[in-house]
């Protein structure tokens, strides 16, 4: 049977750091909870109303009290053991539902705070759709075809307009082929079947358009291709460089290294320009600027767009880009070049 | 639990069937009635088993609150029957099975505590403090006090630690290596051994004090 306790003015029901399995209900009088904020030492207070429960979470989860419960002018408190609380809760589903709602709100709030701290510390939080796709790829590479099939089907079902839907369809076919070659469910029964079927699986060529970067090896492969392409650009072998850049999706580099991605986007655009593929160059540089609006190479990108327009005989467009570049600080040789090109065009016109 | 509840909310899964997949969006959860369910997660380049659940266990319950993608893959280890609940029938469930409702209350209480503790770790800007505080937290979860004078053995690894405190794996490895070199921790297969937890606790305590003072300025 639950007991009732009376507290005199100023009395403490429990202190922060105490450990106990008691759960309380304020029957009458007043009670204040004082707890420490997560980010500061400053304390916050919460005044309870008659009928409010307190000490629930720490008792149920068997943790230390996180707050101090004190009454200013005295109060009467119903004291429940965990068992008594459970008996009460069983008869009162509304009470439990209300508590669950409060708890879930708290959890969500904390979850949001954590997410913002994680993202500000530079950790990647990839698109959920992409993560699901990558899980499918992981299973496919791991020859867990049933699971891959499930993941790609879910991807298409949940994100019908996502970026890699057509690739997901292709992978579903690969997974089906994997299953039909008789290696269904490899790995789902534990580690025993790891060695089986590796030869047969070579038939299911998973690497033919391996543009995802789930595994380290794929990441390092992309990284290598990137390095090679950049080297080719520096050696002015633009068509070879472009060929190398085309062996993977540039966006894959995002997961490897963001500055690789930026650099690759610029260099690939530059290759188009050098190879005289001006309209591709304009498109690629424009995209580059859009995606990297704070880039240090803004001026250079704008200048190349201008020069591409110029080469395509689009004089007015070229002029507007050259003007833009010539006015952008800090003044350097790019400004000079733009000014000179501008002057040439205007002299001609 | 009555059969009528199973008629309404029951689902069956064959052995090896996926119940849901990591990163899949979801807004429902399951209560196992018979059979076993394995929870797997892809960590780095390997798939790891987080837990194997049995009769009376709940899984996927976070989705109903957060509508966040699944954090793990659930696979039927053997034929499984389970009750499937979502936002719409959640209340019906709670009313018809108060014991389950209480179980959820307990799970949430624990989750809130753990989430707050993680927030305290994430509030540190330095990776080193985050990693060390994560070790302390793992010890706390085992019920080990910071006053413990004996070495403390934790069932964890670098990936888990890095993941928990949102530090890049390479960086976490470097920090753990540094502590290993200083003789403060030891690494064994699947285990991290803290030689002197009080010392690590003092380190974090001081860092937290500095942080509070900065925040209060």
XYZ file of C-alpha atoms in Angstrom:
566
model
C 0.000 0.000 0.000
C 1.356 3.371 -0.992
C 2.297 5.635 1.854
C 1.898 9.355 2.286
C 4.643 11.609 3.559
C 4.357 15.120 4.877
C 7.204 17.532 4.296
C 7.829 20.695 6.275
C 8.625 23.993 4.631
C 12.040 23.878 2.965
C 12.323 20.089 3.147
C 13.979 18.121 0.349
C 12.277 14.986 -1.007
C 15.410 13.952 -2.836
C 18.679 15.415 -4.038
C 20.266 15.386 -7.460
C 22.545 12.335 -7.544
C 20.441 10.224 -5.140
C 19.496 6.761 -6.263
C 16.105 5.378 -5.330
C 13.186 3.449 -6.725
C 10.500 5.679 -5.281
C 8.021 7.482 -7.486
C 6.025 10.398 -6.131
C 2.770 12.203 -6.652
C 2.271 15.674 -5.202
C -0.991 15.480 -3.259
C -1.039 18.957 -1.770
C 1.219 21.879 -1.058
C 3.971 22.936 -3.432
C 7.040 21.368 -4.872
C 9.848 22.616 -7.072
C 12.257 20.590 -9.159
C 15.670 22.133 -9.666
C 17.858 20.730 -12.363
C 21.026 21.605 -14.157
C 20.931 22.596 -17.795
C 22.954 20.386 -20.079
C 25.064 23.220 -21.412
C 25.484 25.397 -18.360
C 25.864 25.182 -14.615
C 22.922 27.488 -14.184
C 19.984 25.735 -12.607
C 16.487 25.698 -13.933
C 13.361 25.200 -11.913
C 10.007 23.684 -12.572
C 7.031 24.135 -10.265
C 4.704 21.177 -9.960
C 0.942 21.167 -9.677
C -1.085 18.985 -7.361
C -1.511 15.571 -8.953
C 1.807 15.757 -10.818
C 4.156 12.793 -10.782
C 7.867 13.207 -10.168
C 10.896 10.965 -9.915
C 9.399 8.666 -12.560
C 12.142 8.426 -15.177
C 15.090 7.993 -12.858
C 13.229 5.319 -10.878
C 12.038 3.379 -13.910
C 15.409 3.525 -15.661
C 17.240 2.981 -12.362
C 19.461 6.001 -12.754
C 20.511 8.669 -10.294
C 18.144 11.541 -9.732
C 18.915 14.320 -12.150
C 17.120 16.984 -10.180
C 16.512 18.079 -6.607
C 12.917 18.018 -5.387
C 12.164 20.506 -2.635
C 9.074 22.028 -1.126
C 9.100 25.718 -0.269
C 6.170 25.920 2.104
C 5.575 22.251 2.872
C 3.577 19.561 1.132
C 2.077 16.108 1.155
C 3.437 13.498 -1.186
C 2.220 10.049 -2.146
C 5.157 7.653 -2.257
C 4.980 4.667 -4.632
C 7.345 1.784 -5.177
C 7.953 0.835 -8.804
C 5.571 -2.101 -8.352
C 2.885 0.154 -6.927
C 3.379 2.571 -9.762
C 3.018 -0.252 -12.275
C -0.178 -1.445 -10.617
C -1.553 2.051 -10.780
C -0.450 2.488 -14.384
C -2.101 -0.768 -15.439
C -5.441 0.551 -14.291
C -4.915 3.942 -15.822
C -3.865 3.784 -19.435
C -4.568 7.478 -19.917
C -1.909 8.298 -17.369
C 0.629 6.121 -19.165
C -0.272 7.550 -22.528
C 0.155 11.072 -21.194
C 3.550 10.183 -19.765
C 4.623 8.504 -22.981
C 3.709 11.627 -24.876
C 5.713 13.814 -22.510
C 8.662 11.445 -22.724
C 8.518 11.296 -26.473
C 8.497 15.073 -26.726
C 11.576 15.193 -24.517
C 13.301 12.528 -26.557
C 12.591 14.315 -29.768
C 13.878 17.598 -28.388
C 17.098 16.004 -27.203
C 17.414 14.186 -30.514
C 17.179 17.461 -32.382
C 19.792 19.103 -30.175
C 22.110 16.159 -30.710
C 21.571 16.254 -34.455
C 22.463 19.943 -34.593
C 25.625 19.351 -32.571
C 26.617 16.466 -34.803
C 26.087 18.404 -37.997
C 27.972 21.419 -36.668
C 30.923 19.205 -35.832
C 31.252 18.430 -39.518
C 29.952 14.870 -39.482
C 28.043 13.974 -42.579
C 24.362 13.302 -42.326
C 23.596 11.908 -45.752
C 20.193 11.941 -47.426
C 18.031 9.158 -46.017
C 17.229 7.938 -49.512
C 20.897 7.717 -50.401
C 21.653 5.846 -47.186
C 18.985 3.277 -48.013
C 20.404 2.885 -51.510
C 23.864 2.387 -50.077
C 22.574 -0.298 -47.718
C 21.188 -2.068 -50.768
C 24.584 -1.796 -52.416
C 26.251 -3.072 -49.289
C 24.036 -6.170 -49.253
C 24.521 -6.688 -52.963
C 28.287 -6.547 -52.647
C 28.036 -8.807 -49.635
C 25.975 -11.253 -51.718
C 23.009 -10.965 -49.421
C 20.693 -10.816 -52.404
C 17.404 -11.162 -50.542
C 18.299 -8.244 -48.379
C 19.578 -6.215 -51.313
C 16.345 -6.890 -53.156
C 14.342 -5.727 -50.187
C 16.397 -2.547 -49.766
C 16.193 -1.522 -53.439
C 12.466 -2.268 -53.587
C 11.983 -0.119 -50.507
C 14.112 2.602 -52.060
C 11.892 2.740 -55.118
C 8.741 2.440 -53.043
C 9.650 5.119 -50.506
C 11.537 7.497 -52.762
C 9.971 7.055 -56.214
C 11.429 10.312 -57.500
C 14.896 9.903 -55.997
C 18.090 10.238 -57.940
C 19.046 6.588 -58.318
C 15.734 4.902 -59.067
C 16.883 3.570 -62.404
C 20.106 2.287 -60.852
C 18.022 0.659 -58.124
C 16.058 -1.172 -60.840
C 19.274 -2.399 -62.420
C 20.491 -3.583 -59.074
C 17.246 -5.418 -58.444
C 17.966 -7.368 -61.617
C 21.488 -8.093 -60.391
C 20.138 -9.293 -57.064
C 17.595 -11.505 -58.829
C 20.365 -12.988 -60.923
C 22.314 -13.559 -57.749
C 19.398 -15.408 -56.233
C 18.769 -17.488 -59.354
C 22.385 -18.596 -59.534
C 21.648 -20.359 -56.297
C 23.269 -18.248 -53.697
C 20.150 -16.924 -52.182
C 20.477 -15.710 -48.663
C 24.208 -16.146 -48.397
C 25.178 -14.651 -45.117
C 21.710 -14.367 -43.689
C 22.240 -17.584 -41.801
C 25.366 -16.427 -40.131
C 28.980 -16.495 -41.009
C 29.139 -20.129 -42.158
C 28.474 -19.675 -45.846
C 30.963 -16.929 -46.403
C 33.331 -18.913 -48.581
C 30.744 -20.461 -50.890
C 30.043 -19.244 -54.324
C 32.661 -16.607 -54.694
C 33.540 -17.855 -58.163
C 30.006 -17.933 -59.436
C 29.475 -14.468 -58.154
C 32.061 -13.052 -60.425
C 29.442 -13.518 -63.118
C 27.283 -11.005 -61.383
C 29.485 -8.132 -62.157
C 28.864 -5.671 -59.413
C 31.600 -3.334 -60.411
C 30.437 -2.400 -63.892
C 28.970 0.877 -62.766
C 30.136 1.098 -59.244
C 29.343 4.672 -58.521
C 28.454 4.286 -54.899
C 31.011 4.674 -52.213
C 29.890 2.509 -49.354
C 33.074 0.536 -49.067
C 36.542 1.830 -48.463
C 37.816 0.127 -51.577
C 35.336 1.966 -53.769
C 36.172 5.214 -52.103
C 39.838 4.671 -52.657
C 39.201 3.690 -56.273
C 37.348 6.934 -56.892
C 40.023 8.796 -55.045
C 42.635 7.274 -57.323
C 40.716 8.150 -60.457
C 40.376 11.673 -59.206
C 44.090 12.034 -58.501
C 44.906 10.647 -61.904
C 42.523 13.015 -63.669
C 43.921 16.025 -61.838
C 47.438 14.960 -62.757
C 46.432 14.673 -66.423
C 44.982 18.190 -66.334
C 48.226 19.515 -64.918
C 50.016 17.836 -67.828
C 47.570 19.488 -70.246
C 46.269 16.081 -71.347
C 42.729 17.337 -71.319
C 40.958 14.681 -73.308
C 42.564 11.894 -71.238
C 41.644 13.825 -68.108
C 38.054 14.207 -69.248
C 37.962 10.509 -70.039
C 39.148 9.726 -66.500
C 36.676 12.143 -64.925
C 33.930 10.411 -66.860
C 34.653 7.070 -65.238
C 32.770 8.082 -62.118
C 30.096 10.466 -60.926
C 31.776 13.545 -59.520
C 29.185 13.653 -56.757
C 30.668 10.438 -55.397
C 33.673 12.487 -54.357
C 31.530 14.369 -51.846
C 31.675 11.392 -49.540
C 35.433 11.065 -49.954
C 36.508 14.647 -49.594
C 34.539 17.804 -50.221
C 37.480 19.768 -51.540
C 38.198 16.950 -54.008
C 34.675 17.387 -55.221
C 35.052 21.108 -55.641
C 38.358 20.773 -57.381
C 37.141 18.012 -59.682
C 34.092 20.052 -60.677
C 36.344 22.937 -61.622
C 38.948 20.888 -63.435
C 36.386 18.950 -65.422
C 34.789 22.204 -66.562
C 38.224 23.481 -67.498
C 38.842 20.373 -69.616
C 35.702 21.114 -71.632
C 36.930 24.639 -72.159
C 40.404 23.578 -73.255
C 38.968 20.990 -75.614
C 36.789 23.602 -77.259
C 33.552 22.088 -75.962
C 32.324 25.532 -75.049
C 28.674 24.940 -74.368
C 29.593 22.038 -72.024
C 32.127 24.321 -70.418
C 29.515 27.027 -69.827
C 27.133 24.476 -68.303
C 29.771 22.887 -66.125
C 31.234 26.160 -64.853
C 27.752 27.515 -64.170
C 26.990 24.441 -62.113
C 30.295 24.798 -60.365
C 29.486 28.355 -59.319
C 26.019 27.357 -58.205
C 27.334 24.561 -56.025
C 30.334 26.427 -54.675
C 29.218 30.032 -54.378
C 32.011 30.819 -51.943
C 34.801 29.400 -54.050
C 38.072 31.251 -54.359
C 38.032 30.447 -58.043
C 34.834 32.354 -58.708
C 36.597 34.880 -60.885
C 38.355 32.231 -62.890
C 35.112 30.321 -63.437
C 33.295 33.472 -64.562
C 36.164 34.394 -66.852
C 36.065 30.977 -68.514
C 32.328 31.232 -69.004
C 32.908 34.596 -70.655
C 35.664 33.238 -72.840
C 33.500 30.285 -73.849
C 30.683 32.603 -74.871
C 33.190 34.679 -76.765
C 34.475 31.655 -78.629
C 30.928 30.717 -79.533
C 30.442 34.211 -80.901
C 28.033 35.231 -78.183
C 29.549 38.634 -77.800
C 27.049 40.315 -75.511
C 27.069 37.465 -73.039
C 30.847 37.412 -73.091
C 30.964 41.129 -72.398
C 28.685 40.853 -69.382
C 30.886 38.134 -67.866
C 34.110 40.016 -68.568
C 32.618 43.112 -66.953
C 31.689 41.108 -63.904
C 35.198 39.695 -63.579
C 37.005 42.972 -64.165
C 35.095 44.554 -61.292
C 35.622 41.769 -58.730
C 38.181 42.417 -56.003
C 40.972 41.700 -55.290
C 42.595 43.017 -58.462
C 44.874 40.439 -60.030
C 45.862 39.132 -63.432
C 42.377 37.739 -63.979
C 40.923 41.234 -63.759
C 43.572 42.445 -66.162
C 42.770 39.649 -68.581
C 39.054 40.337 -68.365
C 39.592 44.071 -68.889
C 41.791 43.403 -71.879
C 39.296 40.975 -73.441
C 36.536 43.462 -72.800
C 38.488 46.200 -74.510
C 39.250 43.958 -77.520
C 35.573 43.122 -77.928
C 34.447 46.715 -77.582
C 37.155 47.918 -80.015
C 35.946 45.358 -82.531
C 32.324 46.315 -81.999
C -2.405 -11.205 -24.619
C -5.579 -12.329 -26.349
C -5.827 -13.873 -29.777
C -8.090 -11.073 -30.913
C -5.172 -8.695 -30.640
C -3.146 -10.925 -32.938
C -6.000 -11.057 -35.429
C -5.923 -7.297 -35.590
C -2.229 -6.523 -35.430
C -0.429 -9.808 -36.019
C 2.228 -10.397 -38.658
C 4.268 -13.477 -39.431
C 7.738 -13.658 -40.901
C 9.624 -16.587 -42.372
C 13.132 -17.443 -41.245
C 15.623 -14.983 -42.796
C 12.909 -12.621 -43.907
C 13.642 -8.931 -43.505
C 11.195 -7.132 -41.248
C 12.665 -3.753 -41.976
C 15.903 -2.476 -43.384
C 18.383 0.041 -41.988
C 17.649 3.573 -43.303
C 14.157 2.627 -44.414
C 11.567 5.169 -43.301
C 9.139 3.756 -40.788
C 6.357 4.670 -38.427
C 5.496 1.380 -36.779
C 6.993 -0.973 -34.246
C 6.811 -4.621 -33.273
C 6.271 -6.770 -30.228
C 7.622 -10.297 -30.656
C 5.219 -13.062 -29.711
C 7.210 -16.077 -30.852
C 10.582 -16.572 -32.476
C 13.774 -14.575 -32.538
C 14.678 -11.383 -34.365
C 18.215 -10.280 -35.155
C 19.113 -6.604 -35.326
C 21.992 -5.853 -37.670
C 23.758 -2.657 -38.546
C 26.350 -1.859 -41.172
C 29.272 -0.212 -39.388
C 32.022 0.959 -41.690
C 32.429 -1.915 -44.110
C 31.031 -4.687 -41.948
C 27.598 -5.755 -40.904
C 27.353 -6.292 -37.177
C 24.737 -7.964 -35.038
C 23.594 -5.508 -32.403
C 21.141 -7.704 -30.594
C 19.012 -10.809 -30.794
C 15.530 -10.341 -29.416
C 12.943 -12.862 -28.301
C 9.407 -13.207 -27.050
C 8.053 -10.127 -25.313
C 10.716 -7.828 -26.721
C 9.889 -4.646 -28.572
C 11.782 -3.326 -31.563
C 11.431 -0.395 -33.946
C 9.730 1.646 -31.251
C 11.743 4.766 -31.968
C 10.131 5.185 -35.355
C 6.748 5.865 -33.850
C 8.127 8.887 -32.065
C 10.545 10.337 -34.459
C 9.492 8.981 -37.810
C 13.184 8.731 -38.357
C 14.706 6.136 -40.672
C 15.378 2.750 -39.091
C 18.726 2.674 -37.382
C 19.202 -1.061 -37.917
C 17.984 -3.949 -40.026
C 15.598 -6.403 -38.358
C 15.687 -9.959 -39.706
C 13.694 -12.951 -38.549
C 16.233 -15.415 -37.206
C 13.606 -18.160 -37.217
C 9.865 -18.067 -37.973
C 8.504 -15.086 -36.098
C 5.073 -13.901 -35.092
C 4.843 -10.314 -33.947
C 2.299 -7.644 -33.249
C 2.684 -4.612 -35.433
C 1.722 -1.211 -34.104
C 1.619 2.252 -35.568
C 0.458 5.685 -34.459
C -3.135 4.862 -35.301
C -3.471 1.682 -33.284
C -0.927 2.629 -30.634
C -3.542 3.753 -28.135
C -5.618 0.614 -28.624
C -2.537 -1.369 -27.808
C -1.719 0.570 -24.678
C -5.226 0.193 -23.357
C -5.419 -3.499 -24.164
C -1.944 -4.309 -22.873
C -0.986 -2.114 -19.918
C 2.070 -4.229 -19.189
C 3.451 -3.339 -22.591
C 2.694 0.306 -21.985
C 4.744 0.184 -18.804
C 7.542 -1.534 -20.636
C 7.570 1.309 -23.145
C 7.658 3.849 -20.336
C 10.743 2.137 -18.979
C 12.414 1.997 -22.380
C 11.743 5.675 -22.972
C 13.006 6.645 -19.529
C 16.239 4.891 -20.280
C 16.465 6.367 -23.772
C 15.976 9.887 -22.464
C 18.725 9.413 -19.927
C 21.096 7.990 -22.527
C 20.256 10.703 -25.016
C 20.931 13.422 -22.439
C 24.199 11.809 -21.522
C 25.173 11.746 -25.175
C 24.251 15.388 -25.493
C 26.668 16.183 -22.687
C 29.386 14.425 -24.674
C 28.502 16.179 -27.909
C 28.603 19.525 -26.162
C 32.356 19.221 -25.947
C 34.009 20.705 -28.969
C 37.291 18.853 -28.533
C 37.353 15.360 -29.973
C 39.639 14.100 -27.236
C 37.240 15.090 -24.472
C 34.370 13.554 -26.392
C 36.173 10.240 -26.742
C 37.215 10.103 -23.088
C 33.739 11.079 -21.897
C 32.293 8.326 -24.096
C 34.470 5.819 -22.236
C 33.106 7.168 -18.960
C 29.565 6.894 -20.238
C 30.083 3.278 -21.313
C 31.362 2.507 -17.825
C 28.347 4.245 -16.291
C 26.056 2.120 -18.433
C 27.632 -0.917 -16.837
C 26.874 0.561 -13.445
C 30.527 1.305 -12.711
C 31.209 4.351 -10.575
C 33.906 6.888 -11.329
C 35.488 6.025 -7.951
C 36.276 2.487 -9.084
C 39.944 1.749 -8.373
C 40.207 -1.517 -10.318
C 40.681 -1.504 -14.114
C 37.359 -1.255 -15.953
C 36.630 -3.528 -18.914
C 34.228 -2.250 -21.568
C 32.721 -4.310 -24.389
C 33.244 -1.829 -27.158
C 35.506 -0.891 -30.021
C 36.851 2.183 -31.757
C 34.040 2.326 -34.297
C 31.368 2.285 -31.659
C 33.107 4.962 -29.657
C 33.643 7.165 -32.703
C 30.049 6.701 -33.714
C 28.686 7.524 -30.294
C 30.570 10.789 -29.921
C 30.393 11.791 -33.601
C 34.141 11.954 -34.055
C 35.616 10.730 -37.327
C 36.889 7.181 -36.985
C 40.469 8.066 -37.924
C 40.552 10.813 -35.356
C 39.042 8.617 -32.646
C 41.645 5.958 -33.445
C 44.453 8.476 -33.030
C 43.115 9.614 -29.674
C 42.656 6.060 -28.445
C 46.183 5.252 -29.637
C 47.498 8.222 -27.712
C 45.821 7.034 -24.519
C 47.124 3.564 -25.155
C 50.641 4.915 -25.534
C 50.263 6.839 -22.311
C 49.280 3.572 -20.642
C 45.870 4.866 -19.641
C 43.850 2.355 -21.640
C 44.362 -1.056 -23.206
C 42.757 -2.548 -26.281
C 41.825 -6.210 -26.584
C 39.605 -7.919 -29.108
C 36.254 -6.212 -28.699
C 37.275 -4.718 -25.379
C 38.643 -1.455 -24.085
C 40.196 -1.567 -20.644
C 40.456 1.633 -18.628
C 43.302 1.425 -16.128
C 42.171 4.240 -13.886
C 38.696 5.559 -14.435
C 39.008 8.196 -11.686
C 41.799 9.852 -13.612
C 39.748 10.046 -16.817
C 36.762 11.261 -14.850
C 38.831 14.087 -13.364
C 40.020 15.079 -16.833
C 36.469 15.322 -18.148
C 35.219 16.999 -14.984
C 37.766 19.769 -15.364
C 36.950 20.206 -19.040
C 33.285 20.446 -18.209
C 33.974 23.026 -15.531
C 35.879 25.180 -18.004
C 33.093 24.791 -20.517
C 30.417 25.802 -18.002
C 32.410 28.841 -17.033
C 32.790 29.857 -20.662
C 29.100 29.378 -21.307
C 28.155 31.378 -18.266
C 30.229 34.355 -19.196
